Coordinates of C-alpha atoms in Angstrom, one line a residue:
M1 CA 14.8 -10.9 -11.9
T2 CA 11.5 -9.4 -10.6
A3 CA 11.2 -9.4 -6.8
F4 CA 8.0 -8.5 -4.9
R5 CA 6.9 -6.2 -2.1
I6 CA 3.9 -7.8 -0.4
F7 CA 1.1 -6.1 1.6
L8 CA -1.9 -7.3 3.5
A9 CA -5.4 -6.6 2.4
D10 CA -8.2 -6.1 5.0
T11 CA -11.6 -7.7 4.6
E12 CA -14.9 -6.8 6.2
Q13 CA -16.4 -10.2 6.5
A14 CA -14.7 -13.6 6.8
P15 CA -16.0 -16.3 4.5
S16 CA -17.1 -19.7 5.7
R17 CA -14.3 -22.3 5.8
S18 CA -16.1 -24.4 3.2
S19 CA -16.2 -21.6 0.6
A20 CA -12.7 -20.5 1.4
T21 CA -11.4 -24.0 0.9
S22 CA -12.9 -24.3 -2.5
D23 CA -11.1 -21.1 -3.6
P24 CA -8.8 -19.6 -1.0
R25 CA -7.9 -16.7 -3.2
R26 CA -11.3 -15.0 -2.8
T27 CA -12.8 -13.4 0.3
E28 CA -16.1 -11.8 0.9
G29 CA -16.5 -8.1 1.6
S30 CA -14.4 -5.3 0.2
S31 CA -10.8 -5.9 -0.8
S32 CA -8.3 -4.7 -3.3
S33 CA -5.4 -6.1 -5.3
I34 CA -2.3 -6.8 -3.2
F35 CA 0.2 -7.7 -6.0
F36 CA 2.9 -5.1 -6.3
P37 CA 5.9 -5.9 -8.5
G38 CA 9.0 -3.9 -7.5
P39 CA 12.7 -4.0 -6.7
F40 CA 12.3 -5.1 -3.1
P41 CA 13.4 -8.7 -2.3
F42 CA 11.9 -8.7 1.2
L43 CA 8.4 -8.6 2.7
G44 CA 6.9 -5.5 4.2
K45 CA 7.7 -5.1 7.8
K46 CA 4.1 -4.9 8.8
I47 CA 2.9 -7.9 6.9
L48 CA 2.2 -9.9 10.0
E49 CA 0.3 -7.3 12.1
A50 CA -2.4 -9.0 14.1
R51 CA -5.9 -8.5 12.8
K52 CA -8.5 -8.6 15.5
R53 CA -12.3 -8.8 15.6
G54 CA -14.3 -8.7 18.8
G55 CA -11.1 -8.8 20.9
K56 CA -10.1 -12.2 19.5
R57 CA -7.4 -13.0 17.0
R58 CA -8.8 -14.0 13.6
R59 CA -7.4 -17.1 12.0
W60 CA -9.3 -16.7 8.8
P61 CA -8.9 -15.4 6.2
P62 CA -5.1 -16.0 6.1
P63 CA -3.0 -13.1 4.8
S64 CA -3.1 -13.4 1.1
I65 CA 0.0 -12.5 -0.9
L66 CA 1.0 -12.1 -4.5
V67 CA -2.5 -12.9 -5.7
P68 CA -4.8 -10.1 -7.0
F69 CA -8.3 -10.6 -5.7
S70 CA -11.5 -8.5 -5.6
T71 CA -15.1 -9.4 -5.4
S72 CA -15.9 -6.9 -8.0
G73 CA -12.8 -7.4 -10.2
P74 CA -12.1 -9.7 -13.1
P75 CA -12.3 -13.5 -12.6
L76 CA -9.3 -15.4 -11.1
P77 CA -6.7 -16.7 -13.6
P78 CA -7.2 -20.3 -14.5
P79 CA -5.0 -23.0 -12.8
L80 CA -1.8 -24.1 -14.4
G81 CA -2.2 -26.2 -17.5
P82 CA -2.6 -29.9 -17.0
S83 CA 0.4 -32.2 -17.4
P84 CA 0.9 -35.9 -17.0
G85 CA 1.1 -36.6 -13.4
P86 CA 2.9 -39.4 -11.6
T87 CA 1.0 -42.4 -10.3
S88 CA 0.6 -43.7 -6.8
L89 CA 0.6 -47.4 -6.0
R90 CA -1.3 -47.0 -2.8
S91 CA -3.6 -49.9 -2.0
G92 CA -2.0 -52.0 -4.7
A93 CA -3.5 -50.1 -7.6
A94 CA -2.0 -47.3 -9.7
R95 CA -4.0 -44.1 -9.9
P96 CA -3.0 -40.5 -11.0
L97 CA -2.0 -38.0 -8.4
P98 CA -3.5 -34.5 -8.5
L99 CA -2.2 -32.3 -11.3
R100 CA -0.2 -29.2 -10.6
G101 CA -2.5 -26.2 -10.2
D102 CA -5.2 -28.4 -8.7
P103 CA -6.1 -27.1 -5.1
E104 CA -6.1 -30.7 -4.0
A105 CA -2.4 -31.0 -4.9
L106 CA -1.6 -29.1 -1.7
P107 CA -1.8 -31.6 1.2
L108 CA -3.9 -29.5 3.6
E109 CA -4.0 -32.1 6.3
R110 CA -0.3 -31.4 7.1
T111 CA -0.1 -28.6 9.7
V112 CA 3.7 -28.5 10.3
V113 CA 5.7 -26.1 8.0
R114 CA 8.5 -27.6 6.0
L115 CA 11.8 -26.0 5.0
G116 CA 14.0 -27.6 2.4
L117 CA 17.8 -27.2 2.6
P118 CA 20.6 -28.7 0.5
S119 CA 21.8 -32.0 1.9
K120 CA 25.5 -32.0 1.0
G121 CA 28.2 -30.1 -0.7
R122 CA 29.5 -26.5 -0.4
M123 CA 26.0 -25.1 -0.8
A124 CA 24.8 -27.1 2.2
D125 CA 27.7 -25.9 4.4
E126 CA 27.3 -22.2 3.4
T127 CA 23.5 -22.4 4.0
L128 CA 23.9 -23.7 7.5
S129 CA 26.6 -21.1 8.2
L130 CA 24.3 -18.3 7.0
L131 CA 21.4 -19.6 9.2
K132 CA 23.8 -19.8 12.2
N133 CA 24.8 -16.2 11.6
C134 CA 21.1 -15.3 11.7
Q135 CA 20.8 -17.0 15.0
L136 CA 18.8 -19.9 13.5
S137 CA 20.4 -23.2 14.5
V138 CA 19.5 -26.4 12.7
R139 CA 19.3 -29.2 15.2
Q140 CA 19.9 -32.6 13.7
V141 CA 19.8 -35.5 16.3
N142 CA 21.2 -38.1 13.9
P143 CA 23.5 -37.0 11.0
R144 CA 22.1 -39.8 8.9
Q145 CA 18.6 -38.5 9.2
Y146 CA 17.2 -36.2 6.7
V147 CA 14.9 -34.3 9.0
A148 CA 15.8 -31.7 11.7
D149 CA 14.3 -28.8 13.5
M150 CA 15.0 -25.2 14.5
P151 CA 14.6 -24.5 18.2
Q152 CA 14.0 -20.8 17.5
L153 CA 11.0 -21.5 15.3
S154 CA 8.2 -23.8 16.5
N155 CA 6.1 -25.8 14.1
L156 CA 8.9 -26.0 11.6
E157 CA 10.6 -29.1 10.1
V158 CA 13.9 -28.9 8.2
W159 CA 14.3 -31.4 5.5
F160 CA 17.7 -32.0 3.8
Q161 CA 17.2 -32.8 0.1
R162 CA 19.0 -32.6 -3.2
P163 CA 18.6 -29.0 -4.6
K164 CA 16.6 -30.2 -7.6
D165 CA 14.3 -32.2 -5.3
I166 CA 13.7 -29.1 -3.1
V167 CA 12.3 -27.3 -6.2
R168 CA 10.2 -30.3 -7.3
K169 CA 8.7 -30.8 -3.8
L170 CA 7.9 -27.1 -3.6
R171 CA 5.9 -27.5 -6.8
S172 CA 4.2 -30.6 -5.5
G173 CA 3.4 -29.1 -2.1
D174 CA 5.6 -31.5 0.0
L175 CA 7.8 -28.5 1.0
D176 CA 6.6 -25.0 1.8
I177 CA 9.9 -22.9 1.7
G178 CA 13.5 -23.6 0.7
I179 CA 17.0 -22.3 0.0
V180 CA 18.6 -23.3 -3.2
G181 CA 20.6 -21.8 -6.1
F182 CA 18.7 -19.7 -8.6
D183 CA 20.0 -21.9 -11.4
T184 CA 18.2 -24.8 -9.8
V185 CA 15.0 -22.9 -9.4
S186 CA 15.1 -21.8 -13.0
E187 CA 15.9 -25.3 -14.4
Y188 CA 13.5 -27.4 -12.4
G189 CA 10.9 -24.7 -11.8
Q190 CA 10.6 -24.1 -15.5
G191 CA 8.6 -20.9 -15.1
N192 CA 6.1 -22.4 -12.7
E193 CA 4.0 -19.5 -11.3
D194 CA 3.6 -21.2 -8.0
L195 CA 7.3 -20.7 -7.1
V196 CA 8.0 -17.3 -5.6
V197 CA 11.5 -16.0 -5.0
V198 CA 11.1 -14.0 -1.8
H199 CA 14.8 -13.1 -1.5
D200 CA 17.0 -13.2 -4.6
A201 CA 20.4 -12.3 -3.2
L202 CA 21.7 -14.3 -0.2
E203 CA 25.2 -13.5 -1.3
Y204 CA 26.8 -16.9 -1.5
G205 CA 26.9 -19.7 -4.1
A206 CA 27.6 -17.2 -6.8
C207 CA 28.2 -18.7 -10.3
R208 CA 26.9 -18.3 -13.9
L209 CA 25.4 -20.7 -16.4
S210 CA 27.5 -20.2 -19.5
L211 CA 28.2 -21.5 -23.0
A212 CA 31.9 -22.5 -23.5
I213 CA 33.7 -23.6 -26.7
P214 CA 37.2 -24.9 -27.5
K215 CA 40.1 -22.5 -27.9
Y216 CA 41.5 -24.4 -30.8
G217 CA 40.5 -25.6 -34.3
I218 CA 37.6 -24.0 -36.0
F219 CA 36.7 -22.1 -32.8
E220 CA 40.0 -20.4 -32.4
N221 CA 38.8 -17.0 -33.8
I222 CA 35.2 -17.3 -32.5
N223 CA 34.7 -14.9 -29.5
T224 CA 31.0 -14.1 -29.6
L225 CA 27.7 -15.9 -29.7
H226 CA 26.8 -14.1 -32.9
E227 CA 30.0 -15.4 -34.6
L228 CA 29.3 -18.9 -33.4
A229 CA 25.8 -18.8 -34.9
Q230 CA 27.1 -17.5 -38.2
M231 CA 29.6 -20.4 -38.7
P232 CA 28.8 -22.2 -42.0
Q233 CA 29.5 -25.6 -40.5
W234 CA 26.1 -25.8 -38.8
T235 CA 23.4 -27.3 -40.9
A236 CA 20.3 -29.5 -40.4
E237 CA 22.4 -32.5 -41.2
R238 CA 25.4 -31.4 -39.1
P239 CA 24.1 -29.2 -36.2
L240 CA 26.1 -27.6 -33.4
R241 CA 26.3 -30.3 -30.8
I242 CA 26.0 -29.1 -27.2
V243 CA 26.2 -31.2 -24.0
T244 CA 24.7 -29.9 -20.8
G245 CA 23.0 -30.8 -17.6
F246 CA 20.5 -28.1 -18.1
S247 CA 18.1 -29.6 -20.6
Y248 CA 15.5 -26.9 -20.1
L249 CA 17.5 -23.6 -19.8
G250 CA 20.0 -24.6 -22.5
P251 CA 17.6 -25.1 -25.4
K252 CA 15.4 -22.3 -24.3
F253 CA 18.4 -19.8 -24.3
L254 CA 19.7 -20.8 -27.7
K255 CA 16.2 -20.7 -29.3
E256 CA 15.7 -17.2 -28.0
K257 CA 19.1 -16.2 -29.5
G258 CA 18.0 -17.5 -32.9
L259 CA 20.3 -20.5 -33.2
D260 CA 18.4 -23.1 -35.3
H261 CA 20.7 -25.9 -36.1
V262 CA 21.5 -27.2 -32.6
S263 CA 21.3 -30.6 -31.0
F264 CA 21.6 -31.3 -27.3
S265 CA 22.7 -34.3 -25.3
T266 CA 22.5 -34.6 -21.5
A267 CA 25.4 -35.3 -19.1
D268 CA 25.7 -34.8 -15.3
G269 CA 29.5 -34.4 -14.8
A270 CA 32.9 -33.9 -16.4
L271 CA 31.3 -31.9 -19.3
E272 CA 34.6 -30.1 -20.0
A273 CA 36.0 -33.4 -21.5
A274 CA 33.2 -33.7 -24.1
P275 CA 34.7 -31.5 -26.8
A276 CA 38.1 -33.1 -26.5
M277 CA 36.6 -36.5 -26.8
G278 CA 34.6 -35.5 -29.9
I279 CA 31.3 -36.0 -28.2
A280 CA 30.2 -32.3 -28.5
D281 CA 31.3 -29.0 -30.0
A282 CA 30.4 -26.9 -27.0
I283 CA 29.1 -27.2 -23.4
I284 CA 26.6 -25.3 -21.3
D285 CA 27.6 -25.6 -17.6
L286 CA 28.0 -23.7 -14.4
V287 CA 31.1 -21.5 -14.1
S288 CA 32.5 -20.0 -11.0
S289 CA 36.1 -18.9 -11.4
G290 CA 36.7 -20.3 -14.9
T291 CA 39.8 -22.3 -13.9
T292 CA 38.4 -25.6 -14.9
L293 CA 37.4 -24.3 -18.4
H294 CA 40.9 -22.9 -18.9
E295 CA 42.6 -26.1 -17.8
N296 CA 40.6 -28.0 -20.4
D297 CA 41.3 -25.5 -23.3
L298 CA 37.8 -24.1 -23.2
K299 CA 36.6 -20.5 -23.3
E300 CA 33.5 -18.5 -22.6
I301 CA 32.3 -16.2 -25.3
E302 CA 30.6 -12.8 -25.3
G303 CA 26.8 -13.1 -25.1
G304 CA 27.0 -16.7 -24.0
V305 CA 25.9 -16.3 -20.3
V306 CA 22.6 -18.0 -19.9
L307 CA 22.0 -16.6 -16.4
E308 CA 23.7 -15.4 -13.2
S309 CA 23.0 -17.4 -10.1
Q310 CA 23.4 -17.3 -6.4
A311 CA 21.5 -18.8 -3.4
V312 CA 17.9 -17.6 -3.1
F313 CA 15.1 -18.0 -0.6
V314 CA 12.1 -19.5 -2.4
A315 CA 8.5 -20.4 -1.4
S316 CA 5.4 -22.0 -2.7
R317 CA 2.7 -19.4 -3.4
R318 CA -0.1 -21.8 -2.5
S319 CA 1.5 -22.6 0.9
L320 CA 1.9 -19.0 1.7
N321 CA -1.7 -18.4 0.9
I322 CA -3.3 -21.4 2.4
R323 CA -1.2 -23.2 5.0
E324 CA -1.3 -21.8 8.5
G325 CA 2.0 -20.6 9.8
V326 CA 3.9 -20.5 6.6
L327 CA 3.7 -16.8 6.1
E328 CA 4.7 -16.1 9.7
I329 CA 7.7 -18.4 9.5
T330 CA 8.7 -17.0 6.1
H331 CA 8.6 -13.5 7.5
E332 CA 10.7 -14.4 10.5
I333 CA 13.4 -16.1 8.5
L334 CA 13.3 -13.3 6.0
E335 CA 13.7 -10.6 8.6
R336 CA 16.7 -12.4 10.1
L337 CA 18.3 -12.9 6.7
E338 CA 17.8 -9.2 5.7
A339 CA 19.2 -8.0 9.1
H340 CA 22.3 -10.1 8.8
L341 CA 23.0 -9.2 5.1
R342 CA 22.5 -5.5 5.8
A343 CA 24.8 -5.6 8.8
T344 CA 27.6 -7.3 6.9
G345 CA 30.5 -4.8 6.6
Q346 CA 28.9 -2.3 9.0
V347 CA 30.7 -1.1 12.1
T348 CA 29.2 0.2 15.3
M349 CA 31.3 2.3 17.6
V350 CA 30.4 3.4 21.1
A351 CA 32.4 6.3 22.6
N352 CA 32.5 7.5 26.2
M353 CA 34.1 10.9 26.0
R354 CA 33.5 14.5 27.0
G355 CA 31.3 16.6 24.8
N356 CA 28.5 19.2 24.9
S357 CA 26.6 17.8 22.0
A358 CA 26.3 14.7 19.8
K359 CA 27.9 16.6 16.9
E360 CA 30.9 17.6 19.1
V361 CA 31.4 13.9 20.1
A362 CA 31.2 12.8 16.5
E363 CA 33.8 15.3 15.4
R364 CA 36.2 14.3 18.1
I365 CA 35.8 10.6 17.1
L366 CA 36.5 11.4 13.5
S367 CA 39.6 13.4 14.5
Q368 CA 41.3 10.2 15.7
T369 CA 43.8 9.2 13.0
S370 CA 43.5 5.5 13.9
L371 CA 39.8 5.6 12.8
S372 CA 40.3 7.4 9.5
G373 CA 39.7 4.3 7.5
L374 CA 36.3 3.6 9.2
Q375 CA 34.7 7.0 8.7
A376 CA 32.4 5.8 6.0
G377 CA 31.1 2.9 8.1
L378 CA 30.8 4.5 11.5
L379 CA 27.4 4.3 13.1
F380 CA 27.0 7.0 15.7
L381 CA 24.6 6.9 18.5
G382 CA 24.4 10.6 18.5
Q383 CA 20.9 10.5 17.0
R384 CA 19.8 9.0 20.2
R385 CA 20.8 11.9 22.4
S386 CA 19.1 10.6 25.4
Q387 CA 21.5 7.7 25.6
L388 CA 24.8 9.7 25.1
S389 CA 27.1 9.6 28.0
H390 CA 28.9 12.8 28.9
E391 CA 30.9 11.2 31.7
I392 CA 34.6 12.1 31.9
C393 CA 36.8 9.1 31.2

């Protein structure tokens, strides 16, 4: 997956608020593109440096990210294509809500930043545990309520939602940032350009979306996706029947692989029973250890992995660009996540022993047989010579 490194772009003159509201992606004065694809899953450390004019902190323009803009460059890309929107029954009459991609779709009147977290299950527990390890405590007054806060971050609401609803509400603008599985982002985001994965490896919730077939019958000697596609049984009248809960990713994957005679049916649970019941020939489902597949006489095949997934930190591009405070809070959470993940497995050792130099102290530490297994992970403070203690124990 492509991650992004994000930089700020300076401007010479701030636009009026009216013109900025009509198109927040343009600013007056000189500027340059700030969209840099790259392998870095975290924001630049100086992304939130204060920009000042006349001794006062400027609130406009907001730091723009992930959107190329220039007063002399090519025109901005068109908004996302229209799609049928839901209706609102406000005031007793149904009327269409703003379409995705419409600037009005982002409720600008809301000033508080909203973070969406999984509401239940193992993903929810591991998400709260990760945040706690990052010194970000989620304070929920009533366990039956779906809203909470983080004392460490002001102007932030935490909303507990189903993972698929987190993605949907990020798209609609009801949430600004969230933590969910990458499989959920891919299935319910459906390639929406407004969703930005700002950290793609939170190192929990690992699984894979995979195609599985029976071990018996006509599939006994089928071990690859190519062999499955070449089976003469599949015709327009008798297609390969697949049951899955991923009605977007499943058909998209098999179409890209060139399987023509395939039909899909949707189910939410107990998919492993479908082939034995004669409902389907194969399934596409999330697999972690593979134990459930094995116990139901199913097997994965080579080339049948749709995607690898784990927990990711995702944000709305429009919220990052427009809503005040979202970028700052995203940066703060991201810095804490990155610091914790990088520190995992690292060891810090402080020694108070006699030595004439930092190198001599380090050599004496490494000579201890009890520390031989930690040599690769030792972090010496010798680089900070001024803080070395040469006191005699």
